[in-house]
Short mmCIF file of C-alpha atoms in Angstrom, two decimals:
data_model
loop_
_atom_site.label_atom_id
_atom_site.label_comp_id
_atom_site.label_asym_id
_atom_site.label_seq_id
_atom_site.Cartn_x
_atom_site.Cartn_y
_atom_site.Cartn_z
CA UNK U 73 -8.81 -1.56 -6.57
CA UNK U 74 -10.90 -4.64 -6.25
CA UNK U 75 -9.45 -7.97 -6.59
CA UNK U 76 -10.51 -11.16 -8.60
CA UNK U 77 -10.49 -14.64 -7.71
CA UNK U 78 -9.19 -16.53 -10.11
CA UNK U 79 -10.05 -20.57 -11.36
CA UNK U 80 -7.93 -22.90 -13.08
CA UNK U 81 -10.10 -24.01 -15.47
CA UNK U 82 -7.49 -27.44 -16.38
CA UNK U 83 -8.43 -29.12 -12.94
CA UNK U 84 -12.29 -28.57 -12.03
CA UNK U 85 -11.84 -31.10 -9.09
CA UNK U 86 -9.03 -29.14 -7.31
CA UNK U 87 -10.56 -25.77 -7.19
CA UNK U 88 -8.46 -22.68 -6.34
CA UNK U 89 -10.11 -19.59 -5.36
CA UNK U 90 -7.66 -16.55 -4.73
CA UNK U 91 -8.24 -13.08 -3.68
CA UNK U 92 -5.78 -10.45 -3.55
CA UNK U 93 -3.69 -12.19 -0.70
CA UNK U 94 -2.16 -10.07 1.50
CA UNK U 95 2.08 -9.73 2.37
CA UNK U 96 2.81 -13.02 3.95
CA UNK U 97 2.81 -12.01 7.96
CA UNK U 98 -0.26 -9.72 7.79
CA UNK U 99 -3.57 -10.46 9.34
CA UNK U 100 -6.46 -10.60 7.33
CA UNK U 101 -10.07 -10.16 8.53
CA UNK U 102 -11.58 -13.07 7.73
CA UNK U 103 -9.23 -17.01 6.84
CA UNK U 104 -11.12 -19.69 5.74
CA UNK U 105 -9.18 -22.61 4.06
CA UNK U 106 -9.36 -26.41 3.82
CA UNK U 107 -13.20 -26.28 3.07
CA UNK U 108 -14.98 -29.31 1.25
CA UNK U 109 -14.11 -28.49 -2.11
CA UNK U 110 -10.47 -27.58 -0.60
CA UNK U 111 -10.83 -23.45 -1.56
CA UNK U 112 -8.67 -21.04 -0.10
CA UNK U 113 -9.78 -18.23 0.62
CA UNK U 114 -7.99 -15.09 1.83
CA UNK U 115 -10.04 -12.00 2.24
CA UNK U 116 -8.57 -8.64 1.88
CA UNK U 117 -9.61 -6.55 4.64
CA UNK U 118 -11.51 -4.11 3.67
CA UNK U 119 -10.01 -1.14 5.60
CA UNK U 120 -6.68 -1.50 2.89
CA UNK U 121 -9.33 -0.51 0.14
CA UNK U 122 -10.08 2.83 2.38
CA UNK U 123 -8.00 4.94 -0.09
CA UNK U 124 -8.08 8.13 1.47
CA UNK U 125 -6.13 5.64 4.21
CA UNK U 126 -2.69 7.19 3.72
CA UNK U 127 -1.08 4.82 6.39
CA UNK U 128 -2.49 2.30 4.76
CA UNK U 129 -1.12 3.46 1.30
CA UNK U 130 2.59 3.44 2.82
CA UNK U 131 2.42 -0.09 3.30
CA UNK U 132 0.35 -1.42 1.01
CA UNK U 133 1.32 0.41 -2.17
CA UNK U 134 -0.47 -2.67 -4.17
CA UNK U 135 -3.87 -0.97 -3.56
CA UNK U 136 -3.43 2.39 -5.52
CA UNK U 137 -2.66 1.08 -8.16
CA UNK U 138 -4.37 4.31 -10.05
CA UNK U 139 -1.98 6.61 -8.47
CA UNK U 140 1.14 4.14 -10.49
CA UNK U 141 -0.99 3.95 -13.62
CA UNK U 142 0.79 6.87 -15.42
CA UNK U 143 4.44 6.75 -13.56
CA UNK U 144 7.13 5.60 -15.81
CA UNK U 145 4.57 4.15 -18.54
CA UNK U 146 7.31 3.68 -20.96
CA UNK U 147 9.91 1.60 -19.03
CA UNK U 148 10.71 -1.84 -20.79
CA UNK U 149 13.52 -2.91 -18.60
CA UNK U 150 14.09 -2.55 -14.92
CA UNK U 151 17.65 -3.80 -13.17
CA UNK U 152 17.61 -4.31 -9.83
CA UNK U 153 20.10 -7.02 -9.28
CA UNK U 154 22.99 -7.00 -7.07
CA UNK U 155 21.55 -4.70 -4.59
CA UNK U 156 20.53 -5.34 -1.22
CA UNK U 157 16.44 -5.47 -2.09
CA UNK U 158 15.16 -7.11 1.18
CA UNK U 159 11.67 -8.06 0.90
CA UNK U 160 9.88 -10.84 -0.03
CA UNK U 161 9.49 -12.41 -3.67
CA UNK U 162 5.76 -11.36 -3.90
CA UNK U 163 6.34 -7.98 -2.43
CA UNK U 164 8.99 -7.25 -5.19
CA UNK U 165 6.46 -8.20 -7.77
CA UNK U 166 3.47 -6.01 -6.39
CA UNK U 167 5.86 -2.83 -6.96
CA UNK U 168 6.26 -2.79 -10.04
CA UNK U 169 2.34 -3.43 -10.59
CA UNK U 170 2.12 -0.38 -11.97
CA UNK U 171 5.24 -0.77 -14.31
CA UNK U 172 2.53 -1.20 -17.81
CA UNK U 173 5.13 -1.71 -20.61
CA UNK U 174 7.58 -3.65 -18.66
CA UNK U 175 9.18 -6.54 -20.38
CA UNK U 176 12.43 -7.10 -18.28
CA UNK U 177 13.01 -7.07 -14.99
CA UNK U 178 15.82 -8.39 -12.76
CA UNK U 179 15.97 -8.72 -9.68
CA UNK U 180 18.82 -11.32 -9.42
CA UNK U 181 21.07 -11.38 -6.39
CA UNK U 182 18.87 -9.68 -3.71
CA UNK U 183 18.00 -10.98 -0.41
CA UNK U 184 14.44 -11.76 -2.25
CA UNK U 185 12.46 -14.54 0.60
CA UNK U 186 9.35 -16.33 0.88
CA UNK U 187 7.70 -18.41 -1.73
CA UNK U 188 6.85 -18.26 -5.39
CA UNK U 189 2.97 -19.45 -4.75
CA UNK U 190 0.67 -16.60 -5.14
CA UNK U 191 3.53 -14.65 -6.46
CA UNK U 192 1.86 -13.66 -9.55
CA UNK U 193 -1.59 -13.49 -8.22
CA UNK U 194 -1.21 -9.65 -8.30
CA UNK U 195 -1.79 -9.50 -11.84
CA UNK U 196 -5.44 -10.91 -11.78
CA UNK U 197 -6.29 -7.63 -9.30
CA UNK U 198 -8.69 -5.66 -11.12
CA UNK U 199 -11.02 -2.54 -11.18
CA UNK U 200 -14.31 -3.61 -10.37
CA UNK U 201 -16.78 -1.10 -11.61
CA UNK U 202 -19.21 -2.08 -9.54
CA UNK U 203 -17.41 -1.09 -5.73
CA UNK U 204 -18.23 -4.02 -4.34
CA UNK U 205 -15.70 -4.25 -1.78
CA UNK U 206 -14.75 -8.58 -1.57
CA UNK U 207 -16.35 -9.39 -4.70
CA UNK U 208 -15.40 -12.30 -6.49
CA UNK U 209 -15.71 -13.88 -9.96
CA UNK U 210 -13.60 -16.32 -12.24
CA UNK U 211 -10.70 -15.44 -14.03
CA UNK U 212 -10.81 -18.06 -17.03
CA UNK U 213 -7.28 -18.72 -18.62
CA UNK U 214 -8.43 -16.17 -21.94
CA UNK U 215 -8.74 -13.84 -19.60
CA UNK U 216 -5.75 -14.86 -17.94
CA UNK U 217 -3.73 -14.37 -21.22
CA UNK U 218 -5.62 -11.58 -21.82
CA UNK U 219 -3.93 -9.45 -19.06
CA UNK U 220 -2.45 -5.96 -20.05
CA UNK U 221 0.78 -7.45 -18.19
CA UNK U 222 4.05 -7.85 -20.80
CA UNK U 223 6.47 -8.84 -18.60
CA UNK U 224 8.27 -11.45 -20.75
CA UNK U 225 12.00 -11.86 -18.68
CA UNK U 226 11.83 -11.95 -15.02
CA UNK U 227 15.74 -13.19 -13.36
CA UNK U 228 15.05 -13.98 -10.10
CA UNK U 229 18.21 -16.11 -9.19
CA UNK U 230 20.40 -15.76 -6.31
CA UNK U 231 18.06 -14.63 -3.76
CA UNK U 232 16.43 -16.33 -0.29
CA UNK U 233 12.90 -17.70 -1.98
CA UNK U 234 11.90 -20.84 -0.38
CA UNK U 235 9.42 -23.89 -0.48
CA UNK U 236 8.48 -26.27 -3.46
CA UNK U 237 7.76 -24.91 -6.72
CA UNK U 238 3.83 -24.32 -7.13
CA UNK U 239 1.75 -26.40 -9.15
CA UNK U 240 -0.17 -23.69 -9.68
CA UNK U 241 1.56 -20.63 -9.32
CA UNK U 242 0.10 -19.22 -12.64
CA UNK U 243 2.62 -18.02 -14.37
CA UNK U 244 1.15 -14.47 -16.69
CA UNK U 245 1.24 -15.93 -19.91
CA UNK U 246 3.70 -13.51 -21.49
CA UNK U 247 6.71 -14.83 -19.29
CA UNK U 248 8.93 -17.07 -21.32
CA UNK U 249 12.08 -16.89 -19.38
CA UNK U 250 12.60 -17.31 -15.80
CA UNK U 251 15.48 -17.65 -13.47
CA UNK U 252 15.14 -19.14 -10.19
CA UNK U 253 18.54 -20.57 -9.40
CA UNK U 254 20.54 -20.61 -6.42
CA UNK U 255 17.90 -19.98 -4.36
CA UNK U 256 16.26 -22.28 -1.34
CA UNK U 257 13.92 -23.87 -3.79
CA UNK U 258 13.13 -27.65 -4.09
CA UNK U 259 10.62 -29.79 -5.56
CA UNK U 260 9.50 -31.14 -9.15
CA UNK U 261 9.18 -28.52 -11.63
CA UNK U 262 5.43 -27.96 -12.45
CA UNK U 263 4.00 -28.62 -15.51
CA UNK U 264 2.53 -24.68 -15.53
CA UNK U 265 6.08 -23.77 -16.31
CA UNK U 266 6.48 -25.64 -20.07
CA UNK U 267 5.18 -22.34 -21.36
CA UNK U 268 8.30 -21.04 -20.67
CA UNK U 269 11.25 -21.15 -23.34
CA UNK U 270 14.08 -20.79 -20.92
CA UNK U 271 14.37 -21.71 -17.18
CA UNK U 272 17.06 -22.23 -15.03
CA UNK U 273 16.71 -23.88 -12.06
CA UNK U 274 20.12 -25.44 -10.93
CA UNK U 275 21.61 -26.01 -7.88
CA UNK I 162 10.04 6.30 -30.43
CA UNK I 163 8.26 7.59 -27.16
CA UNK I 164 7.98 11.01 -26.14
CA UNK I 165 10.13 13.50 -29.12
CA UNK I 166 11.58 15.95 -26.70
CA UNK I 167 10.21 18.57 -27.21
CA UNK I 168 11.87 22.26 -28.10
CA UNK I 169 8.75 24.31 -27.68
CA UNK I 170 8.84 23.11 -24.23
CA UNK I 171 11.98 24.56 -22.53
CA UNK I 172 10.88 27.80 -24.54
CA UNK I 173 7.58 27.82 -22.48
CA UNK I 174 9.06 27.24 -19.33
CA UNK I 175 11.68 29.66 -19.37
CA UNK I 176 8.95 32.90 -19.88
CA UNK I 177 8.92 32.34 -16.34
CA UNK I 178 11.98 31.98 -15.00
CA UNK I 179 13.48 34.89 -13.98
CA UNK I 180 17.66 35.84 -14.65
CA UNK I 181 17.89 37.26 -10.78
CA UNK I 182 17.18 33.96 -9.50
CA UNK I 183 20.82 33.31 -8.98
CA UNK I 184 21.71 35.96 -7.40
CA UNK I 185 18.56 35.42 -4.74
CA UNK I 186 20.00 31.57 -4.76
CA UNK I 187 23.17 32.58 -3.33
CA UNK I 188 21.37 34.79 -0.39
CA UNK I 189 19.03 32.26 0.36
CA UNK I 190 21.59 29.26 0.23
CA UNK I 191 23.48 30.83 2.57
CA UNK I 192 20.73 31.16 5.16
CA UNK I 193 18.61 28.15 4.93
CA UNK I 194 21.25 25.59 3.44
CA UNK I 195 19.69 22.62 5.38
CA UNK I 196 16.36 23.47 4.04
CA UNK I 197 17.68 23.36 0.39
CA UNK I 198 15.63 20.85 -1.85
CA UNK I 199 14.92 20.38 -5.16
CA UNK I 200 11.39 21.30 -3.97
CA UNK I 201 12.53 24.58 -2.75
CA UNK I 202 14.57 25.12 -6.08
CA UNK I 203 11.13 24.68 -8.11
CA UNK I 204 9.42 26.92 -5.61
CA UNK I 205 11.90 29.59 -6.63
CA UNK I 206 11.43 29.29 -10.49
CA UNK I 207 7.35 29.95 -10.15
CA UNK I 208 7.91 32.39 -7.62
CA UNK I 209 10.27 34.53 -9.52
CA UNK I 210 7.81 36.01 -12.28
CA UNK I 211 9.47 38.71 -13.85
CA UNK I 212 9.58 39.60 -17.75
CA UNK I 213 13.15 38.16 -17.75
CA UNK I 214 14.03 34.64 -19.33
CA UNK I 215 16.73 32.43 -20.04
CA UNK I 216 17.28 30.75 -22.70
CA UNK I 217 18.02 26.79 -23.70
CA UNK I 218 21.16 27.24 -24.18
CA UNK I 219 21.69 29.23 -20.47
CA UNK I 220 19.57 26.42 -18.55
CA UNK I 221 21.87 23.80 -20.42
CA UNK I 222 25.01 25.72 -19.66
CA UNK I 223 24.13 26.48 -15.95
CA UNK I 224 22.50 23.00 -15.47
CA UNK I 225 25.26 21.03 -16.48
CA UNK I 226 27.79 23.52 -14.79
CA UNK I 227 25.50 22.83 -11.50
CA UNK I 228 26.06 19.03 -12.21
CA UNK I 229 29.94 19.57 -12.30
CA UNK I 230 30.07 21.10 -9.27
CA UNK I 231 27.49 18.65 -7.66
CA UNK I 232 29.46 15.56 -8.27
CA UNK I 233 33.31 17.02 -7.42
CA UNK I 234 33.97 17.81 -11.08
CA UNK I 235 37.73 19.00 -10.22
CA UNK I 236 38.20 15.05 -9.43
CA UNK I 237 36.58 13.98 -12.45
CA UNK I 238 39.05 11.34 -14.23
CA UNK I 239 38.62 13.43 -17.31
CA UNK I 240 36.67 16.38 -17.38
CA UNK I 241 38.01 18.20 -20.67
CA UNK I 242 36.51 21.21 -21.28
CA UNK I 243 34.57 21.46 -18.23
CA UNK I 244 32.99 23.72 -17.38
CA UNK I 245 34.37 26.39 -20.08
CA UNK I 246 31.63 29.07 -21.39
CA UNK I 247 33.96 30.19 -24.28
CA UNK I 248 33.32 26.59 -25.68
CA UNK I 249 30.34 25.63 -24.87
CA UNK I 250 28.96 22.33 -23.63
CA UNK I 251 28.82 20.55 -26.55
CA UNK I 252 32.73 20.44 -26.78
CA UNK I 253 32.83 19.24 -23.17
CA UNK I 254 33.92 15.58 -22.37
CA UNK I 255 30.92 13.22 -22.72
CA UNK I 256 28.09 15.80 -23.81
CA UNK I 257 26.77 14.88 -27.35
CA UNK I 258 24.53 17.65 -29.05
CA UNK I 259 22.22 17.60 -32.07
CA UNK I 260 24.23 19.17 -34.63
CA UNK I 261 21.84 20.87 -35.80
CA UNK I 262 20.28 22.87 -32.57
CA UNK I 263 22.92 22.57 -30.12
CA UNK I 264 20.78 20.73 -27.98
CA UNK I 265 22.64 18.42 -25.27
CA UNK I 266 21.08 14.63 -25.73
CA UNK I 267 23.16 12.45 -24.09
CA UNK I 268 25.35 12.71 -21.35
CA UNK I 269 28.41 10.03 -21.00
CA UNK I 270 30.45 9.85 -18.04
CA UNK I 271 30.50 6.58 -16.75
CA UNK I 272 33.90 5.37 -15.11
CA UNK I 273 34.58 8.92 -14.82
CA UNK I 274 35.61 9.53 -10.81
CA UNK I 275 31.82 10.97 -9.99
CA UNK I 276 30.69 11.22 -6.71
CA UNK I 277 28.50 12.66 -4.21
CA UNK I 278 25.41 12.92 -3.86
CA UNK I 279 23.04 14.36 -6.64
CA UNK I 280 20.54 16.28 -4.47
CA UNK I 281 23.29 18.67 -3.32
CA UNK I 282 23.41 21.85 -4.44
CA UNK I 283 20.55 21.39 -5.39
CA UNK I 284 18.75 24.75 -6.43
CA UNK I 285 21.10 25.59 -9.43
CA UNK I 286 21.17 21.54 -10.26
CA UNK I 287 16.90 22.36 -10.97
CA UNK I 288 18.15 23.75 -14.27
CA UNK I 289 19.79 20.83 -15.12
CA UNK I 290 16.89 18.84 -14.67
CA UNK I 291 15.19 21.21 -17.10
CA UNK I 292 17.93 19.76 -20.13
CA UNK I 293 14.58 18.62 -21.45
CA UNK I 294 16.68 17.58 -24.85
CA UNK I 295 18.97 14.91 -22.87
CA UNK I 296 17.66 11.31 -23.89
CA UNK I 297 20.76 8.91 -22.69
CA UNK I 298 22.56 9.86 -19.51
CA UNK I 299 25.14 6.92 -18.66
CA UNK I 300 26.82 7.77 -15.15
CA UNK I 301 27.86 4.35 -14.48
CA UNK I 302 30.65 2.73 -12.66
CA UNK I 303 31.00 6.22 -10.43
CA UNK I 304 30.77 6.90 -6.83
CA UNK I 305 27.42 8.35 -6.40
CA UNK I 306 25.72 7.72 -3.33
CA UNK I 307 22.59 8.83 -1.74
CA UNK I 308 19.24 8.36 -2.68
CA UNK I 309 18.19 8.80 -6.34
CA UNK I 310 17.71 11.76 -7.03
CA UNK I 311 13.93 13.13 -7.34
CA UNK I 312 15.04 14.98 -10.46
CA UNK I 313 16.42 12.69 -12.38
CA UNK I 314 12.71 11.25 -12.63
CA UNK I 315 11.64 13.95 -13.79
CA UNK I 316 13.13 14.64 -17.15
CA UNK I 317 10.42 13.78 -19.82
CA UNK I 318 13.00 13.32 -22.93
CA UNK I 319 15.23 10.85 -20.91
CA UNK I 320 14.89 7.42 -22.48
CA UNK I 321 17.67 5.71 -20.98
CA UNK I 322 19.14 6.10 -17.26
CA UNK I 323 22.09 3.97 -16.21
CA UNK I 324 22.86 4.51 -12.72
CA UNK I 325 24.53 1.14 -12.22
CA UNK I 326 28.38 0.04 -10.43
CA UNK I 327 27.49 3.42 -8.23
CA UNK I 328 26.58 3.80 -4.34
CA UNK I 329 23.08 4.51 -4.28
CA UNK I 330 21.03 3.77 -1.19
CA UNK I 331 17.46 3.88 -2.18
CA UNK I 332 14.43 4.86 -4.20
CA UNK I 333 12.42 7.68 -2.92
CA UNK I 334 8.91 6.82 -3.03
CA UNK I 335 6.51 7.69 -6.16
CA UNK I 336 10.17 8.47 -8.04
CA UNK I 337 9.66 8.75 -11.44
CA UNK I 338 6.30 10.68 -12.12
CA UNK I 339 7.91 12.90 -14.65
CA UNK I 340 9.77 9.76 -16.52
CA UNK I 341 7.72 9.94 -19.37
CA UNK I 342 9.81 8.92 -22.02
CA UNK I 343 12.33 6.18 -20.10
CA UNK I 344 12.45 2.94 -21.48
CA UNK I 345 15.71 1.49 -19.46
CA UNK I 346 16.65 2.29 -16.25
CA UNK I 347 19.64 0.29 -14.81
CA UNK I 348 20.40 0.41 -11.34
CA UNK I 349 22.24 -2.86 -10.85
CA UNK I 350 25.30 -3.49 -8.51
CA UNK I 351 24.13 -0.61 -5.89
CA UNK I 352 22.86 -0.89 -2.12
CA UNK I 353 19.32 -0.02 -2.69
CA UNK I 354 17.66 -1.93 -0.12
CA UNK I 355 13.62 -1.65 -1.16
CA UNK I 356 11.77 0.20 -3.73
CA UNK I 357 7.99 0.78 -4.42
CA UNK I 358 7.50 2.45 -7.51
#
């Protein structure tokens, strides 16, 4: 599976080019941030897209995505919460990648860390036909909305996530409720998040 | 709705299961009981090819009395009718049937005194994996510890799993290939500590 860069096509002078970014803590082959036009660029290394790699697979379960695409294809809502889920907050989001008709999915009262930026970046990872391993190209918002993803409810309160709110965390366009209280969170709520018809935030 | 269950298919799969089976379970049990999967319990059904078969109604009757036995049925808060032959399973506490077929399709026992761990005895508890009817199975608010069990994610017909207010420790990895049809799944208020499904 080949990841896409995507573009927010709102704010042409801050430019934000993502690739598949890696679980927070791993080291990528090649980091280049803070550039002119203030990109960031994370490069998957390309040894995780080996995928005949099966210690790769074990802990990068993001990159077969083909071997989740016909597991539990009919499962609209997921409860996780009130268990003991320790990973981080884009971790728990990558698993259920291949989770195609999920709506709901709650994951409230975990030990859920890290931040929400590039939390949702796993749903711009697509098949790229062409093999090109590091490829990039724009993801325009249509396509952005465009995304097979459904998830819709997503109850991440009472966890460990951290760090300001992102102004561009690009949310998938079919969330319209989101819980993030009672966490370690602080900072203005973004304007990205008006498309959503419920959101707590408190304490 | 997603994925009928279908009837045909417990017909087709039992042309190969043969009626000795239990009898070689009990040998084999004995001598390799930490070997004992629910891998090993499918090995036996394609290995045993014999013109013998049982029916729907036997994998449903041994399957569920596998279950009993699996999760301490004797302390079962109520366990009416458990696991009597002369009435059959569809008069048993919890099991709902389709009037019509006798097939089980949903399974109720939630608050019930359950526990142990699902993956014990775990070559008879292969047939009741094969209750290819069962669409709702509610076992909440039990004692049920362990991992969850590979076989429960592999019942096509089951639509709705709740698993939640039990013990259960964690997913085993690629669960749920034979999940077809589920739609819910509740696992809330356990001590599952990471998944990757």
């Amino acid at each position: 599976m080949i990841c896409l860069s995507r573009t927010n096509v709102d704010k042409p002078i801050l430019q934000h080019e993502y690739h598949c970014t890696p679980p927070p803590g791993a080291v990528s082959a090649e980091t280049n941030t803070h550039d002119e036009t203030n990109t960031h660029n994370r490069m998957l290394p390309s040894e995780w897209l080996d995928l005949n790699d099966t210690a790769a697979s074990s802990s990068y379960p993001l990159l077969h995505s083909e071997e989740f695409s016909t597991w539990l294809p009919g499962l609209r809502t997921l409860s996780l919460g009130s268990n003991n889920i320790t990973m981080t907050v884009y971790q728990a989001l990558q698993s259920c990648m291949g989770l195609q008709s999920l709506q709901s999915l709650d994951l409230s009262n975990n030990v859920l860390t890290g931040t929400l930026e590039g939390a949702f970046d796993w749903y711009y990872c697509q098949e790229d036909d062409s093999g090109n391993s590091g490829s990039s190209a724009y993801v325009t918002e249509a396509l952005r909305s465009s995304t097979s993803v459904v998830l819709a409810i997503l109850f991440l309160g009472s966890n460990f996530m951290s760090g300001a709110l992102e102004e561009e965390s690009a949310l998938p366009s079919s969330l319209s409720v989101l819980t993030v209280s009672d966490n370690l969170l602080y900072g203005p709520v973004p304007d990205d998040f008006s498309q959503l018809a419920v959101f707590f935030v408190g304490e | 709705m997603v994925g009928a269950p279908g009837a045909q298919r417990p017909k087709k799969r039992s042309r190969n299961i043969s009626i000795s089976y239990r009898l070689n379970a009990d040998r084999l049990r004995s001598s390799l009981a930490p070997v004992l999967a629910v891998g090993v319990g499918w090995v036996l059904i394609v290995a045993r090819i014999t013109n013998a078969a049982i029916t729907y109604a036997e994998t449903q009757f041994y399957g569920l009395e596998a279950f009993f036995n699996a999760t301490d049925g004797e302390q079962w808060t109520t366990s009416s009718g458990w696991p009597n032959s002369t009435l059959g399973v569809c008069g048993w506490y919890g099991v709902t049937c389709d009037n019509d077929s006798g097939n089980v399709t949903a399974l109720s026992l939630a608050g019930n005194g359950l526990s142990g761990n699902l993956t014990a005895e775990a070559v008879e508890l292969a047939l009741f994996f094969e209750i290819t009817s069962l669409k709702d199975m509610d076992l909440s608010n039990n004692q049920l510890i362990g991992p969850i069990s590979v076989g429960l994610g592999m019942m096509p017909g089951l639509e709705v799993l709740d698993l939640s207010w039990n013990s259960f420790s964690s997913f085993p990895d690629a669960w749920g290939s034979g999940a077809t049809s589920l739609q819910q799944l509740s696992l809330q208020f356990n001590n599952i500590s990471g998944y990757s499904i």
